[in-house]
Structures are given as structure tokens and as C-alpha cells.
mmCIF file of N, CA and C in Angstrom:
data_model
loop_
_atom_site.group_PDB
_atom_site.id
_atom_site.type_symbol
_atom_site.label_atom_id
_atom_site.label_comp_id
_atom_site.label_asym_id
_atom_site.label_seq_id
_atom_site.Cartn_x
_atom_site.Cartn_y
_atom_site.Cartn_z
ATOM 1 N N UNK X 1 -18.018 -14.588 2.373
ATOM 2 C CA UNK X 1 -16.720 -14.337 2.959
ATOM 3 C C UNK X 1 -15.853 -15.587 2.906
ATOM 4 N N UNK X 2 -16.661 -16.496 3.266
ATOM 5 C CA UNK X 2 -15.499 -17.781 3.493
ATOM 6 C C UNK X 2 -15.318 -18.262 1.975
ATOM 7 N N UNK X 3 -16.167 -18.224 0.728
ATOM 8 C CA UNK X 3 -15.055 -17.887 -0.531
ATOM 9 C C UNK X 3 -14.630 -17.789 -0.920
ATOM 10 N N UNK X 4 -14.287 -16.471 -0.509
ATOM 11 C CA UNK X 4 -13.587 -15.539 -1.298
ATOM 12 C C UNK X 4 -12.048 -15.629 -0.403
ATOM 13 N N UNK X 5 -11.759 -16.525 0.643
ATOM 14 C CA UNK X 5 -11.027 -16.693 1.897
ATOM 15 C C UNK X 5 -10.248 -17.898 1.255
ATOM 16 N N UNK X 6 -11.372 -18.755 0.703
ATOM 17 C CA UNK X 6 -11.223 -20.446 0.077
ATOM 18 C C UNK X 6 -10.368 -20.111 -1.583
ATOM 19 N N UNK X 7 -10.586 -19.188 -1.673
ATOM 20 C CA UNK X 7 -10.113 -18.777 -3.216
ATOM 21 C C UNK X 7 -8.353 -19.006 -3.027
ATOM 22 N N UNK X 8 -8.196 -18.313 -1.847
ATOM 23 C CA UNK X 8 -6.782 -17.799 -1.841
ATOM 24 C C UNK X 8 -6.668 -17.054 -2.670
ATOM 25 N N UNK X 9 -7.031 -16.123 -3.197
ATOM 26 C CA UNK X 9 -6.593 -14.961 -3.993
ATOM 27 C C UNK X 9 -6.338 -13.178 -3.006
ATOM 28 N N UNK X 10 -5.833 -12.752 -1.990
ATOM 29 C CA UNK X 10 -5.742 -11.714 -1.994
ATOM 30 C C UNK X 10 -6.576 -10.552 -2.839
ATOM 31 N N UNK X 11 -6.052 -10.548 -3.652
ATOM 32 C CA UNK X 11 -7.266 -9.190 -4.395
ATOM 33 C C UNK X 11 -8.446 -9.396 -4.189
ATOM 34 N N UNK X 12 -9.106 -10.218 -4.461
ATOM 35 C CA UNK X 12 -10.446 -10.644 -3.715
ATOM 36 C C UNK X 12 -11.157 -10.875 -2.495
ATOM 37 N N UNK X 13 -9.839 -10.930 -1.712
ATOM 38 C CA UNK X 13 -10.458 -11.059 -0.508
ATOM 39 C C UNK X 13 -9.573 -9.893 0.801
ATOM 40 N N UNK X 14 -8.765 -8.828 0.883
ATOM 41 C CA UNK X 14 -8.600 -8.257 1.453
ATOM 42 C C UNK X 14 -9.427 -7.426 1.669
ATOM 43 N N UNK X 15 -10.519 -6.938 0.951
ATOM 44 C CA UNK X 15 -11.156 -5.683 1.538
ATOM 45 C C UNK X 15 -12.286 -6.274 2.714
ATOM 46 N N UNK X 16 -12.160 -7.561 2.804
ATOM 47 C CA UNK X 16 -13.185 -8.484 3.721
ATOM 48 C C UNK X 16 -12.629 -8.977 5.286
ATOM 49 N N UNK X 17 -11.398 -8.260 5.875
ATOM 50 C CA UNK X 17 -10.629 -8.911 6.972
ATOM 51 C C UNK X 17 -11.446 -8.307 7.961
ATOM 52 N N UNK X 18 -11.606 -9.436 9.008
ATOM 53 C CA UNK X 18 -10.909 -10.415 9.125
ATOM 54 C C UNK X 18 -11.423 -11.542 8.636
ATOM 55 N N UNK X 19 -10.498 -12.455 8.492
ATOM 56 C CA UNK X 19 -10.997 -13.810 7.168
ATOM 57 C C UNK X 19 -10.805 -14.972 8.303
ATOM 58 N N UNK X 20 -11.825 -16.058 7.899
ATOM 59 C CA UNK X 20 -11.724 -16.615 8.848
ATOM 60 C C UNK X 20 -10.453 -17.717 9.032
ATOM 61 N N UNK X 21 -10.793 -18.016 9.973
ATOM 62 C CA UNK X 21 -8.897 -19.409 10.033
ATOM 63 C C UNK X 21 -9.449 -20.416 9.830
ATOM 64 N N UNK X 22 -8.287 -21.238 9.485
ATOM 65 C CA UNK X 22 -8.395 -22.335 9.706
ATOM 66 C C UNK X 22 -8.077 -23.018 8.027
ATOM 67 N N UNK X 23 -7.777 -22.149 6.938
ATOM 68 C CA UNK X 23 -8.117 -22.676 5.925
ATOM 69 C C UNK X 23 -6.822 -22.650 5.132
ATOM 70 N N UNK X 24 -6.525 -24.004 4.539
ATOM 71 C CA UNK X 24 -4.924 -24.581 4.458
ATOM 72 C C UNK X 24 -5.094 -24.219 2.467
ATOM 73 N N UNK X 25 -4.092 -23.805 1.991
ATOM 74 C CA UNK X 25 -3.834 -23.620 0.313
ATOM 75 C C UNK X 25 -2.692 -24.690 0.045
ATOM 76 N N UNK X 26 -2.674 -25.336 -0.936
ATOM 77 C CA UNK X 26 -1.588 -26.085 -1.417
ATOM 78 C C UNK X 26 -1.725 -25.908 -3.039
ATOM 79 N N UNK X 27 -0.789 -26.184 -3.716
ATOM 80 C CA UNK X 27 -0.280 -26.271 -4.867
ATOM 81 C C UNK X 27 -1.034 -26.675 -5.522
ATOM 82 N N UNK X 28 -1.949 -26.758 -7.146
ATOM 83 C CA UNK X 28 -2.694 -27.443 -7.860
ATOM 84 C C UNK X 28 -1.710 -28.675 -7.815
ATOM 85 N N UNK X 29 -2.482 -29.762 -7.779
ATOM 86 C CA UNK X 29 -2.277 -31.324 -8.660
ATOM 87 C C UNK X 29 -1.066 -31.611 -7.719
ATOM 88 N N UNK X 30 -0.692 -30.882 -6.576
ATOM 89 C CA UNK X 30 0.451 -31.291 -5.516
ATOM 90 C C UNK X 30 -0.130 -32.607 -4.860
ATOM 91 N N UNK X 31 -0.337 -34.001 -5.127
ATOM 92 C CA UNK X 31 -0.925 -34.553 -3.957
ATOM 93 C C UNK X 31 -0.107 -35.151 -2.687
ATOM 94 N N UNK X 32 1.227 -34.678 -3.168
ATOM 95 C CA UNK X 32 2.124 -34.545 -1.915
ATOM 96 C C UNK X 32 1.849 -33.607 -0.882
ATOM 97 N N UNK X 33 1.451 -32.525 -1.334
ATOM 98 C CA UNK X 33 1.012 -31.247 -0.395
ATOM 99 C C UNK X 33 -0.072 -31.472 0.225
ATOM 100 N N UNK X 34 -0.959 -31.728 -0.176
ATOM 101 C CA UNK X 34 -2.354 -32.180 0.432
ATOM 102 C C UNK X 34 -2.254 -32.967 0.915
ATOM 103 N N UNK X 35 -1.393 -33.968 1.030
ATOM 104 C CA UNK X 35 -1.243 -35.352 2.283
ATOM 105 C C UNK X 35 -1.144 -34.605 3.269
ATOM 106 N N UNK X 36 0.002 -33.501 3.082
ATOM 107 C CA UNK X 36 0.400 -33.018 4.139
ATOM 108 C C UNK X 36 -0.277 -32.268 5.172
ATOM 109 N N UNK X 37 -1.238 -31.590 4.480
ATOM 110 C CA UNK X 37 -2.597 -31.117 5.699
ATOM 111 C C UNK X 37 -4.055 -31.411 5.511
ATOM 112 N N UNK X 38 -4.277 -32.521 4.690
ATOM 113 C CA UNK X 38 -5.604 -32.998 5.127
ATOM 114 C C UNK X 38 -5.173 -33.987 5.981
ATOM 115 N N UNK X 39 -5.982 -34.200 7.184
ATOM 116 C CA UNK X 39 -6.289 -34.946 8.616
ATOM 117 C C UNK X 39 -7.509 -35.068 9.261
ATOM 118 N N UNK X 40 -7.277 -35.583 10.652
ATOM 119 C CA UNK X 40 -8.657 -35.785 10.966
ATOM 120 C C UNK X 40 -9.394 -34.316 11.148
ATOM 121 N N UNK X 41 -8.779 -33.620 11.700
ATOM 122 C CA UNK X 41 -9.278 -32.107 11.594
ATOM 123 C C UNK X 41 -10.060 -31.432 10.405
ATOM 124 N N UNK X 42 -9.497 -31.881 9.209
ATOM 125 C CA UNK X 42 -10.088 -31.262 8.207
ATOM 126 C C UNK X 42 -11.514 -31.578 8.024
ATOM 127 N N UNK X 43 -12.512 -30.865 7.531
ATOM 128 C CA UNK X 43 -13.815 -31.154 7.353
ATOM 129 C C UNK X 43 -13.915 -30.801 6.076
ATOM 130 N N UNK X 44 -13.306 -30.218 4.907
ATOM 131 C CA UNK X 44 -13.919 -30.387 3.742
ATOM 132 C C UNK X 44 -12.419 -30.218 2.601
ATOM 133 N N UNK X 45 -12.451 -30.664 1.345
ATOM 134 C CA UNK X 45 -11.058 -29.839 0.375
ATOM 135 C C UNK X 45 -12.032 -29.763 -0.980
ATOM 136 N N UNK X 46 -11.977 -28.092 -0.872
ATOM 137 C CA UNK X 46 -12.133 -27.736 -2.216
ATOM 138 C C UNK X 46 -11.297 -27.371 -3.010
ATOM 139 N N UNK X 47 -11.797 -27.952 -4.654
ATOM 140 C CA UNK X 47 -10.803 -28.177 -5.731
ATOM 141 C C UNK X 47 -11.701 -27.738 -7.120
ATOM 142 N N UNK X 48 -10.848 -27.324 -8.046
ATOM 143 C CA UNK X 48 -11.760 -27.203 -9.102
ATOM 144 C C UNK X 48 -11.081 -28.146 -10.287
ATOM 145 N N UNK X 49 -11.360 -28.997 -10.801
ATOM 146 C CA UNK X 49 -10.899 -30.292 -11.505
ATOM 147 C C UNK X 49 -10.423 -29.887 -12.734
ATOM 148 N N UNK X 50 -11.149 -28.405 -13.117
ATOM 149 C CA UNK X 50 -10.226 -27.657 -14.295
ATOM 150 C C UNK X 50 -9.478 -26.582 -13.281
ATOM 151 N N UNK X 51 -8.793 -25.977 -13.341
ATOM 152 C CA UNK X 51 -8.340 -24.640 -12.555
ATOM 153 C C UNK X 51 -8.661 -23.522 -13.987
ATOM 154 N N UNK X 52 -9.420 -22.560 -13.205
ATOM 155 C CA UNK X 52 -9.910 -21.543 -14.226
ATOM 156 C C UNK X 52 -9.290 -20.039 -14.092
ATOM 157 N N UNK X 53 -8.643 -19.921 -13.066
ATOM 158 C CA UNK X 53 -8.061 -18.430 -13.317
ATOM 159 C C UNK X 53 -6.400 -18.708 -13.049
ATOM 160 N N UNK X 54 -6.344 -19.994 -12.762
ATOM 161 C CA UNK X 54 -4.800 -20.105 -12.587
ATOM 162 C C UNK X 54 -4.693 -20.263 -13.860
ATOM 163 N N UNK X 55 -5.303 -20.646 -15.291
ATOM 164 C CA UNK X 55 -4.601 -20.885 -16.246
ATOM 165 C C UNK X 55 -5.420 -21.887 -17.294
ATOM 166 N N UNK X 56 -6.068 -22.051 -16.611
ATOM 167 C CA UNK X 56 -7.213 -23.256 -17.939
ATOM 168 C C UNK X 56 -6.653 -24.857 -17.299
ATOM 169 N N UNK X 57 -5.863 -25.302 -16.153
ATOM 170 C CA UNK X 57 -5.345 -26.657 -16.032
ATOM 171 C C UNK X 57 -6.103 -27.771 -15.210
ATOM 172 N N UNK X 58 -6.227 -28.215 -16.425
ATOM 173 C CA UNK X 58 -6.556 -29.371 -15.926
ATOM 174 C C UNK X 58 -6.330 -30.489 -14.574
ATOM 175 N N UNK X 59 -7.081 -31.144 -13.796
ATOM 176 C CA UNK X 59 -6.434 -31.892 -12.854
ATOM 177 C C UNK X 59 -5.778 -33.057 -13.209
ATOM 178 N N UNK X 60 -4.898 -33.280 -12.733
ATOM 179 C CA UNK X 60 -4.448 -34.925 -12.769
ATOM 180 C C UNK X 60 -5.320 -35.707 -12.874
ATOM 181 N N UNK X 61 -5.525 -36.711 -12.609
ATOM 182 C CA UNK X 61 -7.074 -37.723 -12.739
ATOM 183 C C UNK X 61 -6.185 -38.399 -11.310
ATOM 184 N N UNK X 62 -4.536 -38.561 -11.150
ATOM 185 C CA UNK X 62 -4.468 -39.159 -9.823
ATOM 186 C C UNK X 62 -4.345 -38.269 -9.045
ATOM 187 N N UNK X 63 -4.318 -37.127 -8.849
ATOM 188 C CA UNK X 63 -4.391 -36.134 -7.902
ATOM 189 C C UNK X 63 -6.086 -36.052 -7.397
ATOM 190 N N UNK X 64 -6.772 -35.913 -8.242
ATOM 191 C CA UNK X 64 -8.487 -35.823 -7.646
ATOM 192 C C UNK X 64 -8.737 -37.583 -7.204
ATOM 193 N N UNK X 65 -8.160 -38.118 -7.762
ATOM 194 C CA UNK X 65 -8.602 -40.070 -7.063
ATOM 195 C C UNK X 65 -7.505 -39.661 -5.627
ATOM 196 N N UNK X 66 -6.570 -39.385 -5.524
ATOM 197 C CA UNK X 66 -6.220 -39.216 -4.355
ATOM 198 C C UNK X 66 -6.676 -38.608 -3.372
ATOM 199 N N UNK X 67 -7.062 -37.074 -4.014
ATOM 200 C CA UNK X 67 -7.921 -36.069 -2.558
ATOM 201 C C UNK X 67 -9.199 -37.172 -2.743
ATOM 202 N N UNK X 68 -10.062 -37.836 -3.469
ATOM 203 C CA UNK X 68 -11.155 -38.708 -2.924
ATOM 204 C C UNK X 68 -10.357 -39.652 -1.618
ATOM 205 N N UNK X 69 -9.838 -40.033 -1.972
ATOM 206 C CA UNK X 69 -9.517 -41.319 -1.034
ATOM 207 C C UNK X 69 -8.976 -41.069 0.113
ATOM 208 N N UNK X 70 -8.447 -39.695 0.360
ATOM 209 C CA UNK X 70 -7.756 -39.008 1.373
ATOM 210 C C UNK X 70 -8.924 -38.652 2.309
ATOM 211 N N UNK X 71 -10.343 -37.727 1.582
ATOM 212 C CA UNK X 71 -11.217 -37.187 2.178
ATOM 213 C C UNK X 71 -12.035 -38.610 2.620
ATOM 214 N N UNK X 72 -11.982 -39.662 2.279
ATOM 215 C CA UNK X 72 -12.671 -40.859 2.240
ATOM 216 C C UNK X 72 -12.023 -41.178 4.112
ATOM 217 N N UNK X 73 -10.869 -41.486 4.175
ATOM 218 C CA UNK X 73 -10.103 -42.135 5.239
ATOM 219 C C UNK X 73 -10.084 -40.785 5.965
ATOM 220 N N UNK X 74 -10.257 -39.544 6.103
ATOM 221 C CA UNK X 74 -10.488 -38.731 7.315
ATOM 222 C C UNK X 74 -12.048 -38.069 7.572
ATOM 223 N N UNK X 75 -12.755 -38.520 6.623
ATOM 224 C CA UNK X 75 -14.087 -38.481 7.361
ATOM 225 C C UNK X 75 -14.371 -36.737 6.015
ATOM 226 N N UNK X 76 -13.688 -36.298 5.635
ATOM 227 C CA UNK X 76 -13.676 -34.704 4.901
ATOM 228 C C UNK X 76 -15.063 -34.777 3.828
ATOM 229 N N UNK X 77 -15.535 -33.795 3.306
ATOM 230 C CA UNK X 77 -16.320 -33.886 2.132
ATOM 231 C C UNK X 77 -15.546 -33.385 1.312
ATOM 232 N N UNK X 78 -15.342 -34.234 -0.247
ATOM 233 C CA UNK X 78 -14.772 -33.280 -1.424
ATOM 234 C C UNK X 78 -15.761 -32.337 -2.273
ATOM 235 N N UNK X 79 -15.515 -31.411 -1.977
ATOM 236 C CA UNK X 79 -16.344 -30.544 -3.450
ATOM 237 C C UNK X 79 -15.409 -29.860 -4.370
ATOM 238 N N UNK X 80 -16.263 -30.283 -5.613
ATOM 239 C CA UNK X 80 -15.849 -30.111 -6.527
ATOM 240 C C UNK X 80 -16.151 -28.427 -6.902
ATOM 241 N N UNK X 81 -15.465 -27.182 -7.431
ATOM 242 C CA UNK X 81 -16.066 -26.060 -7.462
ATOM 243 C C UNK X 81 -16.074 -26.325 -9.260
ATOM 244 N N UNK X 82 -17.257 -26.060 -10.086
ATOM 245 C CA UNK X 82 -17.622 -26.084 -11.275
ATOM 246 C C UNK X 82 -18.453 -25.046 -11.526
ATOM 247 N N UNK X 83 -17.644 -23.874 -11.277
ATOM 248 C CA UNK X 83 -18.777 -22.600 -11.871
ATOM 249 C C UNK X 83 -18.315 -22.030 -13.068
ATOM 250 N N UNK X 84 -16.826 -22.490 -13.581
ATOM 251 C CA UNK X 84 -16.548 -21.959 -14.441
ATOM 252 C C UNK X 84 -16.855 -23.383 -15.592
ATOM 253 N N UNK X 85 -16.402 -24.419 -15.092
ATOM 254 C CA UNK X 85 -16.689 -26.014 -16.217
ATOM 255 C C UNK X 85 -17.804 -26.099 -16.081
ATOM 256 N N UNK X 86 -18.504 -26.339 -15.267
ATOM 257 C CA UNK X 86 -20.379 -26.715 -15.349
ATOM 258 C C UNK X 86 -20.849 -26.667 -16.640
ATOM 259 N N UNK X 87 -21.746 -27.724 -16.821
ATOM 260 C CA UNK X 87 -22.770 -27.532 -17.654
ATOM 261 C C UNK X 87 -22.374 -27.560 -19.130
ATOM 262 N N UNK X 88 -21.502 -28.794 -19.532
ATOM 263 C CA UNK X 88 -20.997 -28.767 -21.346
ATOM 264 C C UNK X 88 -19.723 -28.198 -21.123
ATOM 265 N N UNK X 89 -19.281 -27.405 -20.326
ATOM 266 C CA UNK X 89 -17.782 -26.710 -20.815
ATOM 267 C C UNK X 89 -16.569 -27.485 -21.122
ATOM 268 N N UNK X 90 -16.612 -28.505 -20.829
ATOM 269 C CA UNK X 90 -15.457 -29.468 -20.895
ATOM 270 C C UNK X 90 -15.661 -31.033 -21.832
ATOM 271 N N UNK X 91 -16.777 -30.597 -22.507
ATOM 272 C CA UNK X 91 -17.336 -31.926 -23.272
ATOM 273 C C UNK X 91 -18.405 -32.736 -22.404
ATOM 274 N N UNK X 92 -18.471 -33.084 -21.050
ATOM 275 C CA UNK X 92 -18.992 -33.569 -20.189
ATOM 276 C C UNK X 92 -20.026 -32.623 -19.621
ATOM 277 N N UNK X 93 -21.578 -32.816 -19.248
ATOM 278 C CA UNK X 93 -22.163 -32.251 -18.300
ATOM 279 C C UNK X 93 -21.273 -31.105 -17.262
ATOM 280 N N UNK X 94 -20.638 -31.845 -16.429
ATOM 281 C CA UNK X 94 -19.463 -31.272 -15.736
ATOM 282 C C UNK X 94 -18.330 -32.210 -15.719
ATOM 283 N N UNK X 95 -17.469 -31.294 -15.342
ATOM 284 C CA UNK X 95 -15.621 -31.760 -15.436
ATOM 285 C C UNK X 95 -15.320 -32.999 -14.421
ATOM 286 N N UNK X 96 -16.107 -33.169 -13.648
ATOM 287 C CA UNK X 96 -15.593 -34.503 -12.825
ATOM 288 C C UNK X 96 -16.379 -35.924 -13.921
ATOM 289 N N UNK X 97 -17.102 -35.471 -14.791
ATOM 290 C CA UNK X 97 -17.490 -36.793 -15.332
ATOM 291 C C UNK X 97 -16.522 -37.488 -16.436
ATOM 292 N N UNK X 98 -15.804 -36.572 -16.996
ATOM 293 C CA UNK X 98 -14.375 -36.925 -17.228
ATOM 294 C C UNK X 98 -13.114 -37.500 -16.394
ATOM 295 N N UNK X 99 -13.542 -37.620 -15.526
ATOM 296 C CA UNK X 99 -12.554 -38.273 -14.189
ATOM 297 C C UNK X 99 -12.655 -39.597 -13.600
ATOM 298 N N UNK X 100 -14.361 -39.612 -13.525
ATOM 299 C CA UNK X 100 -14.963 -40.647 -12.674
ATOM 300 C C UNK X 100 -14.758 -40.596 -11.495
ATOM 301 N N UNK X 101 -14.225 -39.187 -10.477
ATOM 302 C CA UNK X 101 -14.126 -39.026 -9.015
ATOM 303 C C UNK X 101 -15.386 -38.334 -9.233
ATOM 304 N N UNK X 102 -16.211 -38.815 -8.102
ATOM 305 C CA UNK X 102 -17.630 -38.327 -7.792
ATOM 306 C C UNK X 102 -17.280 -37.528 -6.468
ATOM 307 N N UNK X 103 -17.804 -36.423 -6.378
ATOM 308 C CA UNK X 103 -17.280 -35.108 -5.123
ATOM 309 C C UNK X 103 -18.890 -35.300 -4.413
ATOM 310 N N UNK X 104 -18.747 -34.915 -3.039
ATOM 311 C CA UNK X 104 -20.090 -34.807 -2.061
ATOM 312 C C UNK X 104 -20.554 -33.896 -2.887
ATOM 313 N N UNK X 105 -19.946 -32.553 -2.464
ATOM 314 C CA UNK X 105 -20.565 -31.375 -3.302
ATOM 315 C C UNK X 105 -19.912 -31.201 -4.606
ATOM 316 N N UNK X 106 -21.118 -30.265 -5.468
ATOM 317 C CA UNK X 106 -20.874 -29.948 -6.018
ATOM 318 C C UNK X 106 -20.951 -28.387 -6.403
ATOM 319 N N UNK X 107 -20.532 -27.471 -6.462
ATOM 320 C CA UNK X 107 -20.941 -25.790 -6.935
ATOM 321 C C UNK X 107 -20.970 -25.913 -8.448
ATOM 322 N N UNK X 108 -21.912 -24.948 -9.085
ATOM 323 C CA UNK X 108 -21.920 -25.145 -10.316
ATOM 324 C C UNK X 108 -22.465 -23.527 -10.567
ATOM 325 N N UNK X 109 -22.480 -22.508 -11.640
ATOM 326 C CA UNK X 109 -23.059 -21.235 -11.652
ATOM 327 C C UNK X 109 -23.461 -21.256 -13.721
ATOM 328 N N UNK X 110 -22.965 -19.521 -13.431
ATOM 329 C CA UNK X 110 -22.454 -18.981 -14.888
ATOM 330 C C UNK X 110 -23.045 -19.597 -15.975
ATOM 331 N N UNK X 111 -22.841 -20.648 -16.824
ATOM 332 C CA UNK X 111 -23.307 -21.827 -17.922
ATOM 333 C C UNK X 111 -24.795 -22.046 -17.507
ATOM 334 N N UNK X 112 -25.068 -22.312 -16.288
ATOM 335 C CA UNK X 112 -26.294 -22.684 -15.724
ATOM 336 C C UNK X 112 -27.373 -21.769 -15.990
ATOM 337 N N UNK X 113 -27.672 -20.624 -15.777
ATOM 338 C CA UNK X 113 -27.901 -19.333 -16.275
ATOM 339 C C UNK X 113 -28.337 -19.281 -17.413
ATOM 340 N N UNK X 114 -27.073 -19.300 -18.164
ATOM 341 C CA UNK X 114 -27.408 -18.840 -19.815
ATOM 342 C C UNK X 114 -27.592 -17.479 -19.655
ATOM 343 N N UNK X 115 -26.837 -16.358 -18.769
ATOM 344 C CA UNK X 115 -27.026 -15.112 -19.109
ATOM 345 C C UNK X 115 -27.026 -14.661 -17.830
ATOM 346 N N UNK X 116 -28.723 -15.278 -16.917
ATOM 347 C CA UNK X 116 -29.417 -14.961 -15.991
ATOM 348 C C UNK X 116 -27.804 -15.844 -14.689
ATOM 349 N N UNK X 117 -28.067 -14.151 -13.794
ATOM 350 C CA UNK X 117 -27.272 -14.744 -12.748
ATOM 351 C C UNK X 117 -28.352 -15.545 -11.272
ATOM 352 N N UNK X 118 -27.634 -17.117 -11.261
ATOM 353 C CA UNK X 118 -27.606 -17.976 -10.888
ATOM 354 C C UNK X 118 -26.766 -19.304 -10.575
ATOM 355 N N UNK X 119 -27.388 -19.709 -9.277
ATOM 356 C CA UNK X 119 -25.859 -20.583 -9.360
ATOM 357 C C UNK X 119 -26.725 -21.746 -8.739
ATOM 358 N N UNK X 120 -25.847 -23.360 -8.275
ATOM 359 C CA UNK X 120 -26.347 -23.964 -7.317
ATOM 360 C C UNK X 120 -25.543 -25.138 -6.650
ATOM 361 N N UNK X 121 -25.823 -25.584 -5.849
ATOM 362 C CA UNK X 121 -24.931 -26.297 -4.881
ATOM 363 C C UNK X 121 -25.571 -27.826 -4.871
ATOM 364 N N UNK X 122 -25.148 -28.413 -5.376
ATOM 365 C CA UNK X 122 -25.382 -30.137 -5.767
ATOM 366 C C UNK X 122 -24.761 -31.255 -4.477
ATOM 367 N N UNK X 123 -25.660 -32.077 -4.161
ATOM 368 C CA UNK X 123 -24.683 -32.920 -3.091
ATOM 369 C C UNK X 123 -25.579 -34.104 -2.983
ATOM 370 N N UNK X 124 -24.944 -35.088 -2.611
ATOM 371 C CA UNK X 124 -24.748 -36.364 -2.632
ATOM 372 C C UNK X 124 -25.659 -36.672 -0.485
ATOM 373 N N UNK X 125 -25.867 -37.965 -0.473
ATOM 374 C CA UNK X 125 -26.780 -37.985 1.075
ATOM 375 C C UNK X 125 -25.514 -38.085 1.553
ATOM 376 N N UNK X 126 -24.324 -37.920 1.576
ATOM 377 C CA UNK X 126 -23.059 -38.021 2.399
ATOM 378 C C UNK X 126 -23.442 -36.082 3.335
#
């Protein structure tokens, strides 16, 4: 549920209400927007370093060094979502190794597999 909530996509997630609160959407690669509501409150910002259903786009490289350094100074975990880049899709193992921003978490699926559905959740002792 909280997913498909984190997605911000509507079609995906209306047949699931009530959705839980608390969970802020901003603009890809806005890192003006994301100043604006990550705080001490926040506890995590997920991002996907390629965007895969908005369009194939790529992140900034200073937009993801920024949400690091943002989640760094309010205490947040960054995860990275890589279920669609994981695993070779982007030339790299995964898409943040093209960046050099290292995320707490990581999600990774699909590629991983090779067919077989599976997924897994990678993280750092943070």
C-alpha cells in the first residue's frame, strides 16, 4: 500500500483508499521543491535516479548530490528505487553508480530475476 501511495500515480493507487498521510510529491530533478519539504520531520525521500514511467529521465547528478546532502543534515534515509535500472540497465550494475551518490536503501527487482518474479531491498548499516 504505502507504494503504490509513494508512486504518486492515481491509477495505481485509488482502488487502495484510504492511503496513508503524510507523503509529500515534488517535481523530478526540482531540487528547489524538495528543499521545500524535506525537514526534520521527514524520515525517508524516495527517488529513482532514472525516472522510468515518467519518460526514461535521467537525474541531474546535482539534484541526487543535493537530496544526499539534504537527507544527510535532517537525519532522512535516501533510497534509491532501481527496479526498473537494476542490474546492467544503464551500463552500471545500478544507476546510482553512474552518479557516485550512494542511497541507504536500495530497491532493485525485474533484471534481477531474469524472468523469475523477484525483487530485493539493499541497505547500507545507516
Amino acid at each position: 500500500l504505502f507504494t503504490v501511495s509513494a508512486g504518486g500515480q492515481p491509477k495505481y493507487s485509488q482502488d487502495f483508499a484510504p492511503l496513508p498521510n503524510g507523503i509529500s510529491h515534488v517535481a523530478y530533478n526540482d531540487l528547489e521543491a524538495a528543499k521545500a519539504v524535506i525537514n526534520e520531520q521527514t524520515c525517508a525521500v524516495i527517488v529513482e535516479p532514472v525516472q522510468g514511467e515518467g519518460g526514461v529521465i535521467p537525474a541531474d547528478i546535482e539534484f541526487l548530490k543535493g537530496l544526499r546532502e539534504l537527507c544527510d543534515q535532517f537525519g532522512a534515509l535516501l533510497i534509491f528505487d532501481e527496479v526498473q535500472t537494476g542490474v546492467g540497465r544503464t551500463g552500471a550494475l545500478y544507476a546510482y553508480m553512474n552518479y557516485g551518490v550512494i542511497p541507504d536503501v536500495l530497491t532493485t527487482a525485474k533484471a534481477l530475476g531474469g524472468g523469475f518474479p523477484v525483487g530485493a531491498m539493499l541497505t547500507t548499516d545507516k
